[in-house]
CSV table of C-alpha atoms and ligand atoms in Angstrom, one decimal:
chain,number,residue,atom,x,y,z
Z,1,MET,CA,76.8,89.2,74.2
Z,2,THR,CA,74.5,91.0,71.9
Z,3,ASP,CA,75.4,94.6,71.0
Z,4,ILE,CA,74.6,97.0,73.8
Z,5,GLN,CA,73.0,100.4,72.9
Z,6,LEU,CA,73.6,103.0,75.5
Z,7,ASN,CA,73.4,106.3,73.7
Z,8,MET,CA,70.4,108.5,72.9
Z,9,ASP,CA,71.6,109.5,69.4
Z,10,GLY,CA,68.0,109.3,68.0
Z,11,GLU,CA,66.7,111.6,70.6
Z,12,PRO,CA,67.6,115.3,70.2
Z,13,GLY,CA,68.3,117.5,72.9
Z,14,TRP,CA,70.0,115.1,75.3
Z,15,GLU,CA,73.7,115.5,75.6
Z,16,PRO,CA,76.1,112.9,77.6
Z,17,PHE,CA,76.9,114.0,81.2
Z,18,ASP,CA,80.2,113.6,82.7
Z,19,ALA,CA,79.2,112.4,86.4
Z,20,PRO,CA,82.9,112.1,87.5
Z,21,ALA,CA,83.6,115.6,86.5
Z,22,LEU,CA,81.0,116.8,88.8
Z,23,VAL,CA,81.0,114.6,91.6
Z,24,GLY,CA,84.7,112.9,91.4
Z,25,ALA,CA,86.0,109.7,90.6
Z,26,SER,CA,84.6,108.2,93.7
Z,27,LEU,CA,81.2,107.5,92.0
Z,28,ARG,CA,82.5,103.9,90.8
Z,29,PHE,CA,80.2,101.5,92.3
Z,30,VAL,CA,77.3,101.4,89.9
Z,31,SER,CA,78.5,103.5,86.9
Z,32,GLY,CA,82.5,103.0,87.0
Z,33,ASP,CA,82.7,99.8,85.1
Z,34,ARG,CA,81.8,100.1,81.3
Z,35,THR,CA,82.8,96.8,80.2
Z,36,GLY,CA,82.0,94.3,82.9
Z,37,ASN,CA,79.1,92.1,83.5
Z,38,ARG,CA,77.2,94.0,86.4
Z,39,PHE,CA,76.1,97.5,85.4
Z,40,ARG,CA,77.1,99.3,82.1
Z,41,MET,CA,75.6,102.9,82.1
Z,42,ARG,CA,75.8,106.2,80.5
Z,43,TYR,CA,74.2,109.7,81.7
Z,44,PHE,CA,72.6,112.2,79.6
Z,45,ARG,CA,71.2,115.5,80.6
Z,46,ASN,CA,69.0,117.9,78.5
Z,47,ALA,CA,68.8,121.8,78.3
Z,48,SER,CA,66.0,122.0,81.1
Z,49,GLY,CA,69.0,120.2,83.3
Z,50,GLU,CA,66.9,117.0,83.6
Z,51,LEU,CA,69.3,114.0,84.1
Z,52,VAL,CA,68.5,110.4,82.6
Z,53,ALA,CA,70.7,107.4,82.6
Z,54,ARG,CA,70.7,104.4,80.2
Z,55,VAL,CA,71.4,101.1,82.2
Z,56,TRP,CA,72.2,97.8,81.3
Z,57,PHE,CA,71.7,95.0,84.1
Z,58,GLY,CA,74.3,92.6,83.3
Z,59,PRO,CA,74.1,88.8,84.4
Z,60,GLU,CA,76.3,89.6,87.7
Z,61,THR,CA,73.1,91.8,88.8
Z,62,GLU,CA,70.8,88.8,89.1
Z,63,GLY,CA,68.5,88.2,91.9
Z,64,PRO,CA,65.4,86.1,90.9
Z,65,PRO,CA,66.5,83.8,88.1
Z,66,GLY,CA,67.0,85.8,84.8
Z,67,HIS,CA,66.0,88.9,86.6
Z,68,ALA,CA,67.6,92.0,88.4
Z,69,HIS,CA,68.3,91.7,92.2
Z,70,GLY,CA,66.2,94.3,94.1
Z,71,GLY,CA,69.5,95.4,95.7
Z,72,SER,CA,71.0,96.2,92.0
Z,73,ILE,CA,67.9,98.2,91.2
Z,74,ALA,CA,68.2,100.1,94.3
Z,75,ALA,CA,71.9,101.0,93.8
Z,76,VAL,CA,71.0,102.2,90.4
Z,77,LEU,CA,68.5,104.5,91.8
Z,78,ASP,CA,70.4,105.7,94.8
Z,79,GLU,CA,73.3,106.9,92.1
Z,80,VAL,CA,70.9,108.4,89.7
Z,81,LEU,CA,68.7,110.1,92.0
Z,82,GLY,CA,71.5,111.2,94.2
Z,83,LEU,CA,73.5,112.4,91.0
Z,84,ALA,CA,70.3,114.2,89.8
Z,85,ALA,CA,70.1,116.5,92.9
Z,86,TRP,CA,74.0,117.3,92.6
Z,87,ALA,CA,73.5,117.9,88.6
Z,88,ALA,CA,70.6,120.5,90.0
Z,89,GLY,CA,73.2,122.3,92.1
Z,90,TYR,CA,72.9,120.5,95.5
Z,91,PRO,CA,76.1,119.0,97.2
Z,92,ILE,CA,74.0,116.0,98.9
Z,93,VAL,CA,74.2,112.6,100.3
Z,94,VAL,CA,70.8,110.4,100.2
Z,95,GLY,CA,69.1,110.2,103.5
Z,96,ASN,CA,66.1,107.9,102.4
Z,97,LEU,CA,65.1,106.1,99.4
Z,98,ASN,CA,61.7,104.4,99.0
Z,99,ILE,CA,61.3,102.2,96.2
Z,100,HIS,CA,58.3,100.3,94.5
Z,101,PHE,CA,59.3,97.5,92.6
Z,102,ARG,CA,56.5,97.3,90.0
Z,103,HIS,CA,57.6,94.4,87.6
Z,104,LEU,CA,60.5,92.0,87.4
Z,105,LEU,CA,63.5,93.5,85.4
Z,106,PRO,CA,64.8,91.1,82.8
Z,107,LEU,CA,68.7,90.8,82.8
Z,108,GLN,CA,70.8,91.9,79.7
Z,109,THR,CA,68.2,94.7,79.0
Z,110,VAL,CA,68.9,98.2,78.5
Z,111,VAL,CA,66.4,100.6,80.4
Z,112,GLN,CA,66.0,104.0,81.3
Z,113,VAL,CA,66.1,106.0,84.5
Z,114,ASP,CA,64.3,109.2,84.5
Z,115,SER,CA,64.7,111.7,87.2
Z,116,GLU,CA,63.1,114.9,88.3
Z,117,VAL,CA,64.0,117.0,91.3
Z,118,VAL,CA,60.7,118.0,92.7
Z,119,ALA,CA,61.3,120.2,95.8
Z,120,ALA,CA,64.0,121.8,97.7
Z,121,ALA,CA,63.2,123.0,101.2
Z,122,GLY,CA,66.1,123.8,103.6
Z,123,ARG,CA,68.6,121.0,103.5
Z,124,LYS,CA,66.1,118.6,102.2
Z,125,ILE,CA,65.9,117.9,98.2
Z,126,SER,CA,63.1,115.6,96.9
Z,127,VAL,CA,64.0,113.8,93.9
Z,128,ARG,CA,61.8,111.2,91.9
Z,129,GLY,CA,62.8,108.7,89.5
Z,130,ARG,CA,61.6,105.6,87.7
Z,131,ILE,CA,63.1,102.9,85.7
Z,132,VAL,CA,61.4,102.4,82.5
Z,133,LEU,CA,61.4,100.5,79.1
Z,134,GLY,CA,58.9,101.9,76.9
Z,135,ASP,CA,55.5,102.0,78.8
Z,136,ARG,CA,56.8,99.2,81.2
Z,137,ILE,CA,57.6,100.9,84.6
Z,138,PHE,CA,59.9,98.6,86.7
Z,139,ALA,CA,60.5,100.5,89.5
Z,140,GLU,CA,59.6,104.0,91.0
Z,141,ALA,CA,61.4,105.9,93.7
Z,142,ASP,CA,61.2,108.8,95.9
Z,143,CYS,CA,64.4,110.0,97.1
Z,144,LEU,CA,65.1,112.6,100.1
Z,145,CYS,CA,68.5,114.0,99.5
Z,146,ILE,CA,70.1,116.0,102.4
Z,147,THR,CA,72.8,118.7,101.6
Z,148,LEU,CA,75.8,118.7,103.3
Z,149,PRO,CA,77.5,121.4,105.6
Z,150,GLU,CA,80.7,122.8,104.0
Z,151,GLU,CA,83.0,121.6,106.6
Z,152,GLN,CA,81.5,118.0,106.1
Z,153,ARG,CA,81.9,118.2,102.3
Z,154,ARG,CA,85.6,119.2,102.6
Z,155,GLN,CA,86.3,116.3,104.7
Z,156,LEU,CA,84.9,114.1,101.9
Z,157,GLY,CA,87.4,115.8,99.7
G,201,LIG,C1,80.4,113.1,97.7
G,201,LIG,C2,79.9,112.3,96.2
G,201,LIG,C3,78.5,111.9,96.0
G,201,LIG,C4,77.9,111.1,94.9
G,201,LIG,C5,76.7,111.4,94.1
G,201,LIG,C6,75.4,110.9,94.9
G,201,LIG,C7,75.0,109.5,94.5
G,201,LIG,C8,75.5,108.4,95.7
G,201,LIG,C9,74.5,108.6,96.5
G,201,LIG,C10,74.6,107.9,97.9
G,201,LIG,O1,74.8,106.8,97.8
G,201,LIG,S1,75.1,108.8,99.3
G,201,LIG,C11,75.6,107.4,100.5
G,201,LIG,C12,74.1,107.0,101.2
G,201,LIG,N1,73.9,107.9,102.2
G,201,LIG,C13,74.5,108.1,103.5
G,201,LIG,O2,75.3,107.3,103.7
G,201,LIG,C14,74.1,109.2,104.3
G,201,LIG,C15,74.2,108.7,105.9
G,201,LIG,N2,73.6,109.8,106.6
G,201,LIG,C16,74.3,110.9,106.8
G,201,LIG,O3,75.2,111.3,106.5
G,201,LIG,C17,73.3,111.8,107.6
G,201,LIG,O4,72.3,111.1,108.6
G,201,LIG,C18,72.7,112.9,107.0
G,201,LIG,C19,73.6,113.8,106.3
G,201,LIG,C20,71.7,112.5,105.8
G,201,LIG,C21,71.7,113.7,108.0
G,201,LIG,O5,72.3,114.1,108.9
G,201,LIG,P1,72.6,115.6,109.5
G,201,LIG,O6,73.0,115.4,111.0
G,201,LIG,O7,73.5,116.3,108.6
G,201,LIG,O8,71.2,116.3,109.5
G,201,LIG,P2,70.0,116.2,110.6
G,201,LIG,O9,69.8,115.1,111.2
G,201,LIG,O10,70.1,117.5,111.4
G,201,LIG,O11,68.6,116.2,109.5
G,201,LIG,C22,68.5,117.5,108.6
G,201,LIG,C23,67.1,117.4,108.2
G,201,LIG,O12,67.2,116.3,107.2
G,201,LIG,C24,66.0,115.6,107.8
G,201,LIG,N3,66.4,114.0,107.6
G,201,LIG,C25,67.9,113.7,107.7
G,201,LIG,N4,68.2,112.5,107.4
G,201,LIG,C26,66.8,112.0,107.4
G,201,LIG,C27,66.2,110.7,106.8
G,201,LIG,N5,67.0,109.7,106.5
G,201,LIG,N6,64.8,110.8,106.6
G,201,LIG,C28,63.9,111.8,106.7
G,201,LIG,N7,64.5,112.9,107.0
G,201,LIG,C29,65.9,113.1,107.4
G,201,LIG,C30,65.9,115.9,109.3
G,201,LIG,O13,64.7,115.4,109.9
G,201,LIG,C31,66.1,117.3,109.3
G,201,LIG,O14,65.0,117.9,109.0
G,201,LIG,P3,64.7,119.3,109.5
G,201,LIG,O15,65.4,120.3,109.0
G,201,LIG,O16,63.2,119.8,109.0
G,201,LIG,O17,64.6,119.1,111.1
């Protein structure tokens, strides 16, 4: 397997972001395995609080031959956009995730997930995101996150 570059060393202003330190170790499904053949990913945040992820879609995320399964793309967007809301200070779960799959995403490629918290109204936090490689947009998503009441948050641990 070729060298997998997930760092942002050449891009000043982005610091590694410790997702489990914020939301807990339960966040394993997408970002928990740093060596396997499903996803490998790293989170980064800048001084403005924007969150990005560098994600490698491994052979076990396959859907169409040689390309990522739509569900694997959805899983990545669910986690990254939900985490973007948490990183902005909102303890949420994802209520609605709407994805446009724009281009087939080739396996064993490192792509970037950009995110932006675009609105907060009461318990509803709107987050937008996209999966890109250079100018190529593979997927775009709108995510509605809902903050959890304190009691429900406590039950989650
Ligand atoms: C803890 C670690 C977190 C890790 C980081 C995040 C990354 C992972 C992200 C996820 O995968 S989270 C897991 C996937 N999501 C879920 O399983 C959520 C399951 N659904 C629920 O728990 C509840 O339906 C939910 C908390 C989202 C809402 O239920 P509530 O009873 O608390 O809220 P309610 O129904 O009163 O709705 C509150 C407002 O949100 C709106 N709303 C709720 N769900 C909606 C929805 N699905 N679509 C559109 N609007 C929605 C609702 O209309 C209302 O708007 P208004 O205040 O204007 O009336």
